[in-house]
């Protein structure tokens, strides 16, 4: 079976998409403003991935690849300076025991040629990947996201409390009663959301992180993930994340592990071979590996380094990661990916404005983190 060509994918164009997107953007911007008081830390906090665990220098190395995988920024052997940011997926600043285990790995590469897809920073040389330690996502349209984003903001409290759990699940499944029949209900999305609750608490360097949404991959269509190398996974010493004993267990184990040894990930892509069984516009459905395996297209090396300081967290908090900080050959595709373009951009603008942070892309890891190791 051959790989699906990018040109064979037809985006779904719904007539009310723009007005629904505008409503989502307004809601996220308002929630960002409200976070100053809600989170009680005197600054605006992301509505997702609000708690940073650390920002580390990294190197992304692209080897010589077979033609189907030698696409876009992976077309030729190359080495990119980079940083990696780890964060919790929820939009709260709390002890880890009061948060879930859904965590993110954001990658920012520097010195990437070409024009950025973000029109207000077209000349920036950065290229981002935002990944999470789960295979599927819980929203697929702007229409659904209007409601589901509100419900997401109530986690993890709504599911942890028996008095609100059933109501919350019912609201999610029926989009707060707007979907009348079981055939319309958001079954795939609910199963995807519940899969986040099954993520085990482990050292952040031990997870596989997924894009969930699809991207153009040169001539083809792909999803992206990172997986620790076998050697790196075996080398982890601080593998126990005990949030009951340590409210900052995720960060403390990450700091300890990074401070003591090098770690490495394989950056992999899964090319689409069947749009019906590997849907682009339903990110709540996992693409079967038996149809198309994951293939390594680059290696991410994170050398041992000290990320323990408060300044590191401050820099991590001000670092923006968006899937649209990319090139045309890696354009995000699918409706929820299109939603992310303006939501991430406007959220970042609003957060930086409130926090008095300069919103400008750095040119290197040294420019962002300094020259110290």
PDB file of N, CA and C in Angstrom, residues 28 33 47 56 87 89 97 101 109 174 203 205 221 223 254 256 269 274 289-290 330 335 343-344 352 359 368 370:
ATOM      1  N   UNK A  28     -10.784  31.873  24.904  1.00  0.00           N
ATOM      2  CA  UNK A  28      -9.440  31.568  25.396  1.00  0.00           C
ATOM      3  C   UNK A  28      -8.732  32.835  25.845  1.00  0.00           C
ATOM      4  N   UNK A  33      -6.917  36.159  30.476  1.00  0.00           N
ATOM      5  CA  UNK A  33      -6.974  37.344  31.335  1.00  0.00           C
ATOM      6  C   UNK A  33      -7.435  36.985  32.744  1.00  0.00           C
ATOM      7  N   UNK A  47      -3.779  28.586  29.293  1.00  0.00           N
ATOM      8  CA  UNK A  47      -5.000  27.817  29.561  1.00  0.00           C
ATOM      9  C   UNK A  47      -4.762  26.323  29.406  1.00  0.00           C
ATOM     10  N   UNK A  56      15.441  22.958  28.469  1.00  0.00           N
ATOM     11  CA  UNK A  56      16.781  22.411  28.309  1.00  0.00           C
ATOM     12  C   UNK A  56      17.321  22.635  26.905  1.00  0.00           C
ATOM     13  N   UNK A  87       6.236  20.388  30.359  1.00  0.00           N
ATOM     14  CA  UNK A  87       5.151  21.081  31.055  1.00  0.00           C
ATOM     15  C   UNK A  87       4.033  20.110  31.396  1.00  0.00           C
ATOM     16  N   UNK A  89       0.004  19.329  31.163  1.00  0.00           N
ATOM     17  CA  UNK A  89      -0.973  19.642  30.138  1.00  0.00           C
ATOM     18  C   UNK A  89      -2.112  20.539  30.587  1.00  0.00           C
ATOM     19  N   UNK A  97       0.255  16.644  42.764  1.00  0.00           N
ATOM     20  CA  UNK A  97      -0.781  15.725  43.250  1.00  0.00           C
ATOM     21  C   UNK A  97      -2.180  16.203  42.888  1.00  0.00           C
ATOM     22  N   UNK A 101      -1.384  13.478  34.911  1.00  0.00           N
ATOM     23  CA  UNK A 101      -0.066  13.078  34.416  1.00  0.00           C
ATOM     24  C   UNK A 101       0.102  13.357  32.931  1.00  0.00           C
ATOM     25  N   UNK A 109      13.429  24.362  17.338  1.00  0.00           N
ATOM     26  CA  UNK A 109      14.684  24.296  16.605  1.00  0.00           C
ATOM     27  C   UNK A 109      15.041  25.677  16.055  1.00  0.00           C
ATOM     28  N   UNK A 174     -22.400  14.886  25.347  1.00  0.00           N
ATOM     29  CA  UNK A 174     -23.522  15.471  24.593  1.00  0.00           C
ATOM     30  C   UNK A 174     -23.282  16.928  24.198  1.00  0.00           C
ATOM     31  N   UNK A 203       9.039   9.517  35.153  1.00  0.00           N
ATOM     32  CA  UNK A 203      10.007  10.545  34.812  1.00  0.00           C
ATOM     33  C   UNK A 203       9.682  11.102  33.422  1.00  0.00           C
ATOM     34  N   UNK A 205      11.387  12.162  31.120  1.00  0.00           N
ATOM     35  CA  UNK A 205      12.295  11.730  30.066  1.00  0.00           C
ATOM     36  C   UNK A 205      12.013  10.300  29.605  1.00  0.00           C
ATOM     37  N   UNK A 221       1.546  12.905   4.116  1.00  0.00           N
ATOM     38  CA  UNK A 221       0.831  13.320   5.329  1.00  0.00           C
ATOM     39  C   UNK A 221       1.360  12.472   6.483  1.00  0.00           C
ATOM     40  N   UNK A 223       1.931  11.997  11.086  1.00  0.00           N
ATOM     41  CA  UNK A 223       1.945  12.406  12.482  1.00  0.00           C
ATOM     42  C   UNK A 223       3.389  12.300  12.968  1.00  0.00           C
ATOM     43  N   UNK A 254      13.036  15.439  36.992  1.00  0.00           N
ATOM     44  CA  UNK A 254      13.601  15.911  35.734  1.00  0.00           C
ATOM     45  C   UNK A 254      14.920  16.636  35.977  1.00  0.00           C
ATOM     46  N   UNK A 256      16.962  16.319  38.527  1.00  0.00           N
ATOM     47  CA  UNK A 256      17.980  15.368  38.971  1.00  0.00           C
ATOM     48  C   UNK A 256      18.530  14.557  37.806  1.00  0.00           C
ATOM     49  N   UNK A 269       8.255   9.786  12.418  1.00  0.00           N
ATOM     50  CA  UNK A 269       7.033  10.141  11.701  1.00  0.00           C
ATOM     51  C   UNK A 269       6.309   8.859  11.293  1.00  0.00           C
ATOM     52  N   UNK A 274      -3.922   5.493   4.430  1.00  0.00           N
ATOM     53  CA  UNK A 274      -5.355   5.263   4.207  1.00  0.00           C
ATOM     54  C   UNK A 274      -6.141   6.321   4.975  1.00  0.00           C
ATOM     55  N   UNK A 289      -0.482   1.243  13.916  1.00  0.00           N
ATOM     56  CA  UNK A 289       0.907   1.027  13.521  1.00  0.00           C
ATOM     57  C   UNK A 289       1.042  -0.123  12.525  1.00  0.00           C
ATOM     58  N   UNK A 290       0.089  -1.076  12.547  1.00  0.00           N
ATOM     59  CA  UNK A 290       0.198  -2.183  11.600  1.00  0.00           C
ATOM     60  C   UNK A 290      -0.042  -1.730  10.167  1.00  0.00           C
ATOM     61  N   UNK A 330       5.563  21.393   6.066  1.00  0.00           N
ATOM     62  CA  UNK A 330       5.099  20.736   7.298  1.00  0.00           C
ATOM     63  C   UNK A 330       3.855  21.433   7.856  1.00  0.00           C
ATOM     64  N   UNK A 335      -9.089  20.300  10.954  1.00  0.00           N
ATOM     65  CA  UNK A 335      -9.726  21.495  11.505  1.00  0.00           C
ATOM     66  C   UNK A 335      -9.153  21.895  12.857  1.00  0.00           C
ATOM     67  N   UNK A 343      -5.677  30.396  17.938  1.00  0.00           N
ATOM     68  CA  UNK A 343      -5.818  30.285  19.393  1.00  0.00           C
ATOM     69  C   UNK A 343      -4.453  30.401  20.072  1.00  0.00           C
ATOM     70  N   UNK A 344      -3.464  29.661  19.586  1.00  0.00           N
ATOM     71  CA  UNK A 344      -2.131  29.718  20.187  1.00  0.00           C
ATOM     72  C   UNK A 344      -1.519  31.110  20.024  1.00  0.00           C
ATOM     73  N   UNK A 352       1.751  37.410  26.964  1.00  0.00           N
ATOM     74  CA  UNK A 352       2.965  38.226  27.004  1.00  0.00           C
ATOM     75  C   UNK A 352       2.632  39.686  27.322  1.00  0.00           C
ATOM     76  N   UNK A 359       7.636  39.606  23.295  1.00  0.00           N
ATOM     77  CA  UNK A 359       7.274  38.459  22.465  1.00  0.00           C
ATOM     78  C   UNK A 359       8.082  38.517  21.178  1.00  0.00           C
ATOM     79  N   UNK A 368      18.569  32.340  24.282  1.00  0.00           N
ATOM     80  CA  UNK A 368      17.452  32.128  25.183  1.00  0.00           C
ATOM     81  C   UNK A 368      17.900  31.799  26.600  1.00  0.00           C
ATOM     82  N   UNK A 370      21.366  31.601  27.679  1.00  0.00           N
ATOM     83  CA  UNK A 370      22.708  32.006  28.046  1.00  0.00           C
ATOM     84  C   UNK A 370      23.713  30.939  27.657  1.00  0.00           C
TER      85      UNK A 370
END
